Short mmCIF file of C-alpha atoms and ligand atoms in Angstrom, two decimals:
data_model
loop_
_atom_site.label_atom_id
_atom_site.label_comp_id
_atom_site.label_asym_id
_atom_site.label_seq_id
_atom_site.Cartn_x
_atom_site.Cartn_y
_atom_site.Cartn_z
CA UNK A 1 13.30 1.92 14.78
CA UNK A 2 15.21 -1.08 14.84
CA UNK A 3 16.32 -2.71 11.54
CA UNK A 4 15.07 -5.85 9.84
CA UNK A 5 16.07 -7.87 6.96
CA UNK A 6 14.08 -7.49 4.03
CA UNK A 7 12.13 -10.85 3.65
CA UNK A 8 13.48 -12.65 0.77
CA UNK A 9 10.34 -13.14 -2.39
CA UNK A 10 9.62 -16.60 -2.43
CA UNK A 11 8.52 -16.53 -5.76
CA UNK A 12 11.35 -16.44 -8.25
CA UNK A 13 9.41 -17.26 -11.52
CA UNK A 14 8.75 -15.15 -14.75
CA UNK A 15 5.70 -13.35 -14.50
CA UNK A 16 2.80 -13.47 -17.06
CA UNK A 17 2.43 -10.44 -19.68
CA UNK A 18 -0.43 -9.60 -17.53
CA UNK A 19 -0.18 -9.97 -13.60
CA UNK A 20 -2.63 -11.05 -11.60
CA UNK A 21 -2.65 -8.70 -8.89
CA UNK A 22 -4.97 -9.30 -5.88
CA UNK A 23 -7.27 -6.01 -4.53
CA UNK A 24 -8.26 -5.90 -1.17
CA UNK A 25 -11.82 -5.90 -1.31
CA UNK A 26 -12.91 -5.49 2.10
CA UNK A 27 -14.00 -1.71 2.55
CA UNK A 28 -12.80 1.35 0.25
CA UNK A 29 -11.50 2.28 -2.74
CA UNK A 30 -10.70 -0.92 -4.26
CA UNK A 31 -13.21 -0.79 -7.22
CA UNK A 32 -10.59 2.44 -8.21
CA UNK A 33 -7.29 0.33 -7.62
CA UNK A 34 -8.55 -2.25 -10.01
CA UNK A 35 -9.85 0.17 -12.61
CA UNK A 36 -6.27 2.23 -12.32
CA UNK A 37 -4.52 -1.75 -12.23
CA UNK A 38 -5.92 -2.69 -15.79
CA UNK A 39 -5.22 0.93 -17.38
CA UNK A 40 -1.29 0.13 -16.21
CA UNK A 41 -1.82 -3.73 -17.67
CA UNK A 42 -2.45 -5.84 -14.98
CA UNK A 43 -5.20 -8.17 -14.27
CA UNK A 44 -7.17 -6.87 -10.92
CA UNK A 45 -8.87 -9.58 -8.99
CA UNK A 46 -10.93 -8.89 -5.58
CA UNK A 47 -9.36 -11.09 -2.55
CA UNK A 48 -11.59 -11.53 0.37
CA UNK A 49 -10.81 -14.46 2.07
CA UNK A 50 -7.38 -16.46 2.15
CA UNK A 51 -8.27 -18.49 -1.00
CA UNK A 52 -7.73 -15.57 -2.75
CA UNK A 53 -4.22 -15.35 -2.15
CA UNK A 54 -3.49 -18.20 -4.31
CA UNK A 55 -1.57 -17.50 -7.40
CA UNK A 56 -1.00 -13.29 -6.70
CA UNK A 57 1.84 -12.21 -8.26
CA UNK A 58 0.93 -8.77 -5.96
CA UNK A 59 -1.58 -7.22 -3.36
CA UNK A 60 -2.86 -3.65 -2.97
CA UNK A 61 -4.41 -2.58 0.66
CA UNK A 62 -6.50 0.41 -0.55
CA UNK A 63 -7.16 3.40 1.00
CA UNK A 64 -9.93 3.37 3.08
CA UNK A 65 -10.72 3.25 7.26
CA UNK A 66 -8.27 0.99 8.52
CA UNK A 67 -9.81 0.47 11.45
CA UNK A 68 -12.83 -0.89 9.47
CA UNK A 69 -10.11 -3.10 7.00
CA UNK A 70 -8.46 -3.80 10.28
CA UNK A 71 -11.53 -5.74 11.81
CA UNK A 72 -12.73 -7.43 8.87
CA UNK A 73 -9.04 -9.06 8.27
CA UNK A 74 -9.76 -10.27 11.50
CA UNK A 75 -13.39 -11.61 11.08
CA UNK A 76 -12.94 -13.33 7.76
CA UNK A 77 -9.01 -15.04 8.92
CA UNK A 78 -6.97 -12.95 6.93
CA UNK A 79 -4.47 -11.44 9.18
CA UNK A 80 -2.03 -14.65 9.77
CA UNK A 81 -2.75 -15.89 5.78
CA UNK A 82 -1.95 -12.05 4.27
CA UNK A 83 0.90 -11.94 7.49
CA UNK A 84 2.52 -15.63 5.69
CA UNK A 85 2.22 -14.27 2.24
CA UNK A 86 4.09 -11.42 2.96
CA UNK A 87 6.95 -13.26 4.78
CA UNK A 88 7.44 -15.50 1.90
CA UNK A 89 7.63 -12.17 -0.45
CA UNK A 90 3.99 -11.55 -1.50
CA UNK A 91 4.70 -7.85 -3.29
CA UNK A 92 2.26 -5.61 -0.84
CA UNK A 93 1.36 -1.94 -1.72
CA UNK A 94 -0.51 0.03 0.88
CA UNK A 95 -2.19 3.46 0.38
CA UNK A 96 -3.24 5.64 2.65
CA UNK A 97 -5.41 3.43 5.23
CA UNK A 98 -3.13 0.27 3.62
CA UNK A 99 -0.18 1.78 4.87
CA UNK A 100 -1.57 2.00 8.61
CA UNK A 101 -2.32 -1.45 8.30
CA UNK A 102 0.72 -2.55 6.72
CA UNK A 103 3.60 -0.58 9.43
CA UNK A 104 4.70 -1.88 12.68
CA UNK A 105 4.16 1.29 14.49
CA UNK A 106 1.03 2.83 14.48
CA UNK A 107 0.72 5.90 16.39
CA UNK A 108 -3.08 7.11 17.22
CA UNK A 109 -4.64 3.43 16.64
CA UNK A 110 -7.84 2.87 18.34
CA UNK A 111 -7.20 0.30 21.32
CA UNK A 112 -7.08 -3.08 20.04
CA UNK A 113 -6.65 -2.51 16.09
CA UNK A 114 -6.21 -5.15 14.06
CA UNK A 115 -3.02 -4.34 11.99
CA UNK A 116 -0.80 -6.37 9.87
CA UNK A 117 2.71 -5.12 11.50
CA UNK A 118 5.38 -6.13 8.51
CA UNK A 119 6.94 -2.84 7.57
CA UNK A 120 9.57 -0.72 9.66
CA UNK A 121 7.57 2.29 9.32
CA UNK A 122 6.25 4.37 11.87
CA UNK A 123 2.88 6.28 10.79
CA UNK A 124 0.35 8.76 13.17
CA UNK A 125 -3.57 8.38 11.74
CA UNK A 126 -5.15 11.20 10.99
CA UNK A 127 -1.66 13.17 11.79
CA UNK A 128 -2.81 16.24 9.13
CA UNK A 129 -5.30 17.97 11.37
CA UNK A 130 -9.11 19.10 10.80
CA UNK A 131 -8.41 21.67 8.27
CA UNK A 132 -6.84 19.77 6.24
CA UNK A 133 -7.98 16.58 6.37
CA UNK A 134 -8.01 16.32 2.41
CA UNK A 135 -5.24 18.26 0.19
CA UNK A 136 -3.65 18.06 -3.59
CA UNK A 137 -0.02 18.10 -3.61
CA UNK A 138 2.07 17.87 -7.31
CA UNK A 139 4.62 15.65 -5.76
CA UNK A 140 8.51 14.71 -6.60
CA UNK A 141 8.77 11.55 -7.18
CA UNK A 142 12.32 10.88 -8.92
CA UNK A 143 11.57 7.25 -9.89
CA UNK A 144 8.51 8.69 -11.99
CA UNK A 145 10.92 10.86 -13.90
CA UNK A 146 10.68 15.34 -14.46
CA UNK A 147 6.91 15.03 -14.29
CA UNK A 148 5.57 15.49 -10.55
CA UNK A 149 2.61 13.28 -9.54
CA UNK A 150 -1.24 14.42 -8.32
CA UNK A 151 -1.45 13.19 -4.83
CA UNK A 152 -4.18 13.27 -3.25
CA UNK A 153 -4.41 13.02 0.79
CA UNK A 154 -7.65 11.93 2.66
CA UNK A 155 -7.38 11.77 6.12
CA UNK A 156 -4.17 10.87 4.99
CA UNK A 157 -1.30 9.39 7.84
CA UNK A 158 1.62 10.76 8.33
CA UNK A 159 4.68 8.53 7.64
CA UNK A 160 6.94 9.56 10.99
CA UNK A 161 10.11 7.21 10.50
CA UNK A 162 11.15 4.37 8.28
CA UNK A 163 13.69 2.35 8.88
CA UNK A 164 16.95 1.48 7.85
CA UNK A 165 16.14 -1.33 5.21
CA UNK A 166 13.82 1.18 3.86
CA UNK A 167 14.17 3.66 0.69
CA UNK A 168 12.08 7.00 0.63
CA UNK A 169 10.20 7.82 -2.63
CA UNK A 170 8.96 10.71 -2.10
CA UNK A 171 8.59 13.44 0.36
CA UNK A 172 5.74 16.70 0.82
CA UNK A 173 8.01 20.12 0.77
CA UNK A 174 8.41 20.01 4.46
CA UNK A 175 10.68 16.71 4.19
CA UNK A 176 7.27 14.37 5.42
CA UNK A 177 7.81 10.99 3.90
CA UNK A 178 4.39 10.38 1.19
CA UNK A 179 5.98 7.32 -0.47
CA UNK A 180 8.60 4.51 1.06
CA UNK A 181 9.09 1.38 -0.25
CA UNK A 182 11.31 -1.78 2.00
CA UNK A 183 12.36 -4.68 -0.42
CA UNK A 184 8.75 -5.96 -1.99
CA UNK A 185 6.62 -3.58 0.33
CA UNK A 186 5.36 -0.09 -0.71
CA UNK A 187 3.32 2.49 1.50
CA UNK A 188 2.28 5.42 0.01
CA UNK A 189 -0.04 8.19 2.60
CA UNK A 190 -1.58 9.43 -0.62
CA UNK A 191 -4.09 7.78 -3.16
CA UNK A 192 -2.70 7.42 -6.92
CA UNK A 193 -5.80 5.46 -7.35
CA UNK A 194 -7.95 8.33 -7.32
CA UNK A 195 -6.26 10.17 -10.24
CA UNK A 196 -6.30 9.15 -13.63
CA UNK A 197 -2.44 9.15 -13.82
CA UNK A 198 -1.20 5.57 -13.13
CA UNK A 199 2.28 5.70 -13.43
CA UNK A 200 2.47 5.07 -9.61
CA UNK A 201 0.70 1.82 -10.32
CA UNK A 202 3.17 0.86 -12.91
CA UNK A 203 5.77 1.55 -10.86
CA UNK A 204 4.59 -1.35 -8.14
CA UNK A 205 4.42 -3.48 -11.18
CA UNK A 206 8.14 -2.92 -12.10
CA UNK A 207 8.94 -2.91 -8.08
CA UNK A 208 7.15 -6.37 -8.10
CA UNK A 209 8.84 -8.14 -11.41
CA UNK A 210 12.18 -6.65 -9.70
CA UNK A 211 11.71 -8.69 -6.63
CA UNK A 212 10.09 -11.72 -9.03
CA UNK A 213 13.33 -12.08 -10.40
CA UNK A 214 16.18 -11.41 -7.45
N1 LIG B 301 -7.95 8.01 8.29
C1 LIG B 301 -8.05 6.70 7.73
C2 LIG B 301 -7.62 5.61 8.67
O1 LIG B 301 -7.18 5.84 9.74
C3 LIG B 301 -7.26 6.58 6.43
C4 LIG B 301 -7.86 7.48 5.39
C5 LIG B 301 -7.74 6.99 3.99
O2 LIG B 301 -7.42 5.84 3.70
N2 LIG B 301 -8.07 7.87 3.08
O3 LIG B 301 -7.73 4.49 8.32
#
């Protein structure tokens, strides 16, 4: 996959004690991200339509169909607005259906698909087969520290490449990428929002004040 600079943040300004950090409320499991959000201190709020954008210090795409996310972005004008945040630094964390919508290569997309296209990631829907549509891994994750994490995959994609400008996270036992983050962007194929432990979600917060202040 061809490299791309990581868009600069356009926000360089302290953040409050308590960020306000924006929920993608069209389909899924963002009633979980918000509940897991204010457990690791942050202030959830449900965005919608392109108002909503105003004044994020962050975004999460849940997990979810993203074929289904995919067409209401389209319907309610969110694509371009959520497409213009993001170049001017928005701090954007997709799981699991979020990540489809947030890579620039999506492998197994229905015809048509509404995606957002801003991450050098290449990831194949559905990629884990029937059988295992769901699993539990206790992943690696060296940024979380000695303990691993509860991941949990639903219909989970798998993350095929990432690029260059991109730094890997964490990775299943046969080297398949679960977790990538490129400069303010973070995908993860698993859902931290569906376990109690939300260290994942303070982890975007500190990825997110990092790129507040460079
Ligand atoms: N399979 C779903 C999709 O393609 C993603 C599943 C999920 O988010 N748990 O959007």
């Amino acid at each position: 996959m061809g490299g791309r600079a990581n868009l600069a943040p356009s926000r360089p300004r302290a953040l409050a004690d308590r960020p306000r950090i924006g929920v993608l409320a069209m389909q899924g499991d963002f009633a979980e991200h918000a509940e897991s959000l204010r457990r690791a201190g942050a202030e959830p709020v449900e965005v919608r339509l392109p108002g909503d954008l105003e004044g994020l210090d962050g975004l999460i795409i849940p997990g979810g169909e993203s074929t289904t996310i995919g067409k209401l972005l389209d319907q309610w004008g969110m694509i371009e607005p959520l497409r213009e945040q993001i170049g001017r630094g928005l701090p954007v964390w997709g799981t699991c259906a979020g990540a489809i919508l947030l890579a620039k290569d999506v492998r197994d997309a229905l015809p048509g698909q509404p995606l957002l296209e801003v991450m050098d990631i290449a990831v194949r829907r559905n990629a884990f087969g029937r059988q295992v549509q769901s699993f539990e891994a206790a992943l690696e994750v060296p940024a979380l520290g000695d303990e691993p994490f509860p991941a949990v995959f639903i219909r989970a994609p798998r993350i095929e490449a990432a690029g260059p400008q991109t730094e890997v996270l964490a990775m299943l036992p046969d080297g398949t990428i679960a977790a990538v983050r490129q400069g303010h962007l973070l995908a993860t194929a698993f859902h931290p929002e569906l376990t109690p432990d939300v260290r994942f979600h303070q982890l975007f917060l500190e990825f997110m004040q990092a790129a507040a202040r460079s």
